[in-house]
Amino acid sequence: MGSDKGRGSAWWSRSRGLPKTVYESWNTSLAAQGGQPIRILGWAKTPTGFCVASPATLSYGDELAWEHLGWHEIERGGWNAELNKLSWVRYAPPGEAAARGSLELTEPGRLPELFRERISATIAVERFVPLAGERGVVIAARRDLGGSGTVVWHGTLTRGLSWQTDGVRAAVDQAIEQVKTEYDVG
């Protein structure tokens, strides 16, 4: 057993090897969000800073500023190993365009696997409800993995359906209520 003096923090420490100034700024920023567990599951370098996975959030930034995204806010996403790019689509209110995001990871490590695992961990219920033949809506109940554990229900239309089509919004609302009554979640 040797000393790790001068080598930064050890992988088993609170900062999991993240440079001290980066860890401290991330910690301060996430703590300001309130109710979020401040624990690092994994991290990776980006061309402009760092990406940090915690139990409830995906954070990206540097010592100056951080963005935090709850895992339950991500509708879908994935890892492109050829481009070293982590990308996602956030849930959007009906009729609004979904916000997209992506990060290049210069040293991805375990982050792509953590990304997939944490998003899956938020799913309390996911069910397809047909509205017009094979077209329909995917109803999802997603749990905030932070302190609140709040469940949020979403409806995502499949291809061929639009929120602007008469009756679609009402049909989705009805489908969500139907699925909610079947499952005692949130």
mmCIF file of C-alpha atoms in Angstrom:
data_model
loop_
_atom_site.group_PDB
_atom_site.id
_atom_site.type_symbol
_atom_site.label_atom_id
_atom_site.label_comp_id
_atom_site.label_asym_id
_atom_site.label_seq_id
_atom_site.Cartn_x
_atom_site.Cartn_y
_atom_site.Cartn_z
ATOM 1 C CA MET A 1 0.000 0.000 0.000
ATOM 2 C CA GLY A 2 1.518 3.258 -1.091
ATOM 3 C CA SER A 3 0.591 6.815 -0.477
ATOM 4 C CA ASP A 4 -1.558 8.573 -3.027
ATOM 5 C CA LYS A 5 -0.243 11.943 -1.928
ATOM 6 C CA GLY A 6 0.061 14.306 -4.871
ATOM 7 C CA ARG A 7 -1.801 11.998 -7.260
ATOM 8 C CA GLY A 8 -5.254 13.473 -6.729
ATOM 9 C CA SER A 9 -8.049 11.576 -5.077
ATOM 10 C CA ALA A 10 -8.355 7.818 -5.147
ATOM 11 C CA TRP A 11 -11.157 6.136 -7.112
ATOM 12 C CA TRP A 12 -12.899 5.092 -3.875
ATOM 13 C CA SER A 13 -13.048 8.620 -2.491
ATOM 14 C CA ARG A 14 -16.077 10.924 -2.674
ATOM 15 C CA SER A 15 -14.735 12.540 -5.828
ATOM 16 C CA ARG A 16 -13.931 9.207 -7.524
ATOM 17 C CA GLY A 17 -10.766 10.630 -9.075
ATOM 18 C CA LEU A 18 -12.331 13.827 -10.406
ATOM 19 C CA PRO A 19 -9.933 16.789 -10.023
ATOM 20 C CA LYS A 20 -10.542 18.528 -6.690
ATOM 21 C CA THR A 21 -11.575 21.931 -8.093
ATOM 22 C CA VAL A 22 -13.970 20.278 -10.560
ATOM 23 C CA TYR A 23 -15.488 18.110 -7.823
ATOM 24 C CA GLU A 24 -15.953 21.077 -5.491
ATOM 25 C CA SER A 25 -17.664 23.209 -8.166
ATOM 26 C CA TRP A 26 -19.908 20.303 -9.218
ATOM 27 C CA ASN A 27 -20.744 19.540 -5.578
ATOM 28 C CA THR A 28 -21.665 23.198 -4.883
ATOM 29 C CA SER A 29 -23.760 23.474 -8.046
ATOM 30 C CA LEU A 30 -25.675 20.239 -7.452
ATOM 31 C CA ALA A 31 -26.241 21.071 -3.770
ATOM 32 C CA ALA A 32 -27.868 24.341 -4.880
ATOM 33 C CA GLN A 33 -30.466 22.255 -6.767
ATOM 34 C CA GLY A 34 -31.647 20.820 -3.443
ATOM 35 C CA GLY A 35 -32.762 17.282 -2.717
ATOM 36 C CA GLN A 36 -30.268 15.608 -5.055
ATOM 37 C CA PRO A 37 -27.939 12.884 -3.793
ATOM 38 C CA ILE A 38 -24.376 14.194 -4.060
ATOM 39 C CA ARG A 39 -22.505 11.077 -5.012
ATOM 40 C CA ILE A 40 -20.524 10.293 -8.133
ATOM 41 C CA LEU A 41 -21.270 7.029 -9.910
ATOM 42 C CA GLY A 42 -18.953 7.800 -12.812
ATOM 43 C CA TRP A 43 -17.498 10.621 -14.867
ATOM 44 C CA ALA A 44 -15.832 11.305 -18.192
ATOM 45 C CA LYS A 45 -13.869 14.078 -19.838
ATOM 46 C CA THR A 46 -15.380 16.176 -22.616
ATOM 47 C CA PRO A 47 -13.476 18.521 -24.953
ATOM 48 C CA THR A 48 -14.602 21.478 -22.814
ATOM 49 C CA GLY A 49 -14.920 20.008 -19.329
ATOM 50 C CA PHE A 50 -16.482 17.011 -17.653
ATOM 51 C CA CYS A 51 -19.636 14.895 -17.584
ATOM 52 C CA VAL A 52 -20.658 13.460 -14.206
ATOM 53 C CA ALA A 53 -23.258 10.766 -13.508
ATOM 54 C CA SER A 54 -24.825 10.824 -10.055
ATOM 55 C CA PRO A 55 -27.723 8.704 -8.783
ATOM 56 C CA ALA A 56 -30.359 11.268 -9.849
ATOM 57 C CA THR A 57 -28.708 13.508 -12.448
ATOM 58 C CA LEU A 58 -26.473 13.802 -15.463
ATOM 59 C CA SER A 59 -24.268 16.866 -15.053
ATOM 60 C CA TYR A 60 -21.936 18.475 -17.541
ATOM 61 C CA GLY A 61 -19.737 21.527 -17.371
ATOM 62 C CA ASP A 62 -16.551 22.739 -15.735
ATOM 63 C CA GLU A 63 -15.350 24.695 -12.697
ATOM 64 C CA LEU A 64 -17.258 27.789 -13.879
ATOM 65 C CA ALA A 65 -20.725 26.412 -14.650
ATOM 66 C CA TRP A 66 -22.710 23.176 -14.610
ATOM 67 C CA GLU A 67 -25.907 21.951 -16.261
ATOM 68 C CA HIS A 68 -27.897 19.288 -14.425
ATOM 69 C CA LEU A 69 -30.444 17.030 -16.080
ATOM 70 C CA GLY A 70 -32.588 14.601 -14.107
ATOM 71 C CA TRP A 71 -32.486 11.080 -15.526
ATOM 72 C CA HIS A 72 -36.310 11.054 -15.492
ATOM 73 C CA GLU A 73 -36.344 14.065 -17.850
ATOM 74 C CA ILE A 74 -34.663 12.084 -20.641
ATOM 75 C CA GLU A 75 -37.152 10.472 -22.999
ATOM 76 C CA ARG A 76 -34.526 8.532 -24.910
ATOM 77 C CA GLY A 77 -30.846 8.601 -25.648
ATOM 78 C CA GLY A 78 -27.817 6.561 -26.462
ATOM 79 C CA TRP A 79 -24.127 6.223 -27.095
ATOM 80 C CA ASN A 80 -22.457 6.381 -30.512
ATOM 81 C CA ALA A 81 -19.059 4.701 -30.080
ATOM 82 C CA GLU A 82 -17.847 5.740 -33.551
ATOM 83 C CA LEU A 83 -18.381 9.437 -32.784
ATOM 84 C CA ASN A 84 -17.732 9.140 -29.015
ATOM 85 C CA LYS A 85 -21.021 10.973 -28.551
ATOM 86 C CA LEU A 86 -23.634 10.640 -25.829
ATOM 87 C CA SER A 87 -26.948 12.077 -27.042
ATOM 88 C CA TRP A 88 -30.453 12.442 -25.635
ATOM 89 C CA VAL A 89 -33.927 13.830 -26.208
ATOM 90 C CA ARG A 90 -35.771 15.443 -23.319
ATOM 91 C CA TYR A 91 -39.505 15.138 -22.767
ATOM 92 C CA ALA A 92 -41.438 18.124 -24.058
ATOM 93 C CA PRO A 93 -44.980 19.306 -23.371
ATOM 94 C CA PRO A 94 -47.520 18.140 -25.994
ATOM 95 C CA GLY A 95 -47.212 20.146 -29.200
ATOM 96 C CA GLU A 96 -43.735 21.503 -28.422
ATOM 97 C CA ALA A 97 -40.480 20.380 -30.000
ATOM 98 C CA ALA A 98 -38.358 18.116 -27.836
ATOM 99 C CA ALA A 99 -35.023 19.541 -26.705
ATOM 100 C CA ARG A 100 -32.020 17.558 -27.846
ATOM 101 C CA GLY A 101 -28.603 17.431 -26.259
ATOM 102 C CA SER A 102 -25.318 15.702 -26.821
ATOM 103 C CA LEU A 103 -21.805 15.525 -25.455
ATOM 104 C CA GLU A 104 -18.599 14.253 -26.933
ATOM 105 C CA LEU A 105 -16.762 12.124 -24.388
ATOM 106 C CA THR A 106 -13.010 12.037 -24.945
ATOM 107 C CA GLU A 107 -12.529 9.310 -22.338
ATOM 108 C CA PRO A 108 -15.968 7.661 -21.900
ATOM 109 C CA GLY A 109 -15.072 4.965 -19.377
ATOM 110 C CA ARG A 110 -18.251 3.452 -17.907
ATOM 111 C CA LEU A 111 -20.398 6.530 -18.531
ATOM 112 C CA PRO A 112 -22.299 5.116 -21.563
ATOM 113 C CA GLU A 113 -23.402 2.088 -19.509
ATOM 114 C CA LEU A 114 -24.326 4.272 -16.533
ATOM 115 C CA PHE A 115 -26.327 6.541 -18.850
ATOM 116 C CA ARG A 116 -28.419 3.617 -20.109
ATOM 117 C CA GLU A 117 -28.821 2.097 -16.631
ATOM 118 C CA ARG A 118 -29.906 5.312 -14.899
ATOM 119 C CA ILE A 119 -32.503 6.145 -17.570
ATOM 120 C CA SER A 120 -33.923 2.617 -17.322
ATOM 121 C CA ALA A 121 -34.026 2.912 -13.524
ATOM 122 C CA THR A 122 -36.487 5.818 -13.799
ATOM 123 C CA ILE A 123 -39.133 3.830 -15.693
ATOM 124 C CA ALA A 124 -41.969 2.838 -13.383
ATOM 125 C CA VAL A 125 -44.447 2.048 -16.188
ATOM 126 C CA GLU A 126 -44.137 2.019 -19.964
ATOM 127 C CA ARG A 127 -46.973 0.918 -22.198
ATOM 128 C CA PHE A 128 -48.025 1.319 -25.833
ATOM 129 C CA VAL A 129 -51.677 2.276 -26.372
ATOM 130 C CA PRO A 130 -52.984 2.079 -29.970
ATOM 131 C CA LEU A 131 -54.967 5.113 -31.144
ATOM 132 C CA ALA A 132 -55.273 4.577 -34.921
ATOM 133 C CA GLY A 133 -54.401 1.086 -36.113
ATOM 134 C CA GLU A 134 -50.725 0.481 -35.373
ATOM 135 C CA ARG A 135 -50.180 4.143 -34.568
ATOM 136 C CA GLY A 136 -50.523 5.216 -31.006
ATOM 137 C CA VAL A 137 -48.890 6.618 -27.931
ATOM 138 C CA VAL A 138 -46.284 5.276 -25.539
ATOM 139 C CA ILE A 139 -47.400 6.093 -22.004
ATOM 140 C CA ALA A 140 -44.543 6.293 -19.519
ATOM 141 C CA ALA A 141 -44.415 6.944 -15.791
ATOM 142 C CA ARG A 142 -40.932 8.136 -14.892
ATOM 143 C CA ARG A 143 -39.680 8.389 -11.310
ATOM 144 C CA ASP A 144 -37.369 11.177 -10.172
ATOM 145 C CA LEU A 145 -34.408 9.355 -8.643
ATOM 146 C CA GLY A 146 -33.667 12.341 -6.407
ATOM 147 C CA GLY A 147 -34.991 12.786 -2.901
ATOM 148 C CA SER A 148 -38.613 13.446 -3.906
ATOM 149 C CA GLY A 149 -39.248 10.220 -5.866
ATOM 150 C CA THR A 150 -41.999 12.081 -7.735
ATOM 151 C CA VAL A 151 -43.588 10.212 -10.643
ATOM 152 C CA VAL A 152 -44.282 12.138 -13.853
ATOM 153 C CA TRP A 153 -46.510 10.746 -16.619
ATOM 154 C CA HIS A 154 -45.736 11.347 -20.302
ATOM 155 C CA GLY A 155 -47.305 10.453 -23.622
ATOM 156 C CA THR A 156 -45.051 10.107 -26.685
ATOM 157 C CA LEU A 157 -46.722 9.795 -30.073
ATOM 158 C CA THR A 158 -45.497 7.210 -32.572
ATOM 159 C CA ARG A 159 -44.747 8.128 -36.175
ATOM 160 C CA GLY A 160 -47.744 9.146 -38.230
ATOM 161 C CA LEU A 161 -49.546 10.973 -35.425
ATOM 162 C CA SER A 162 -49.409 14.667 -34.606
ATOM 163 C CA TRP A 163 -50.442 16.734 -31.604
ATOM 164 C CA GLN A 164 -52.143 19.124 -34.039
ATOM 165 C CA THR A 165 -54.556 16.430 -35.294
ATOM 166 C CA ASP A 166 -58.061 16.881 -33.895
ATOM 167 C CA GLY A 167 -58.761 14.593 -30.975
ATOM 168 C CA VAL A 168 -55.214 13.325 -30.464
ATOM 169 C CA ARG A 169 -54.517 15.307 -27.300
ATOM 170 C CA ALA A 170 -57.822 14.184 -25.731
ATOM 171 C CA ALA A 171 -57.144 10.554 -26.735
ATOM 172 C CA VAL A 172 -53.673 10.696 -25.171
ATOM 173 C CA ASP A 173 -55.038 12.247 -21.968
ATOM 174 C CA GLN A 174 -57.641 9.481 -21.800
ATOM 175 C CA ALA A 175 -54.971 6.807 -22.430
ATOM 176 C CA ILE A 176 -52.792 8.223 -19.658
ATOM 177 C CA GLU A 177 -55.712 8.190 -17.214
ATOM 178 C CA GLN A 178 -56.553 4.613 -18.225
ATOM 179 C CA VAL A 179 -52.983 3.416 -17.630
ATOM 180 C CA LYS A 180 -52.773 5.369 -14.352
ATOM 181 C CA THR A 181 -55.836 3.560 -13.006
ATOM 182 C CA GLU A 182 -54.328 0.180 -13.952
ATOM 183 C CA TYR A 183 -51.119 0.881 -12.068
ATOM 184 C CA ASP A 184 -50.961 2.329 -8.582
ATOM 185 C CA VAL A 185 -47.921 4.501 -9.343
ATOM 186 C CA GLY A 186 -47.709 8.180 -8.403
#
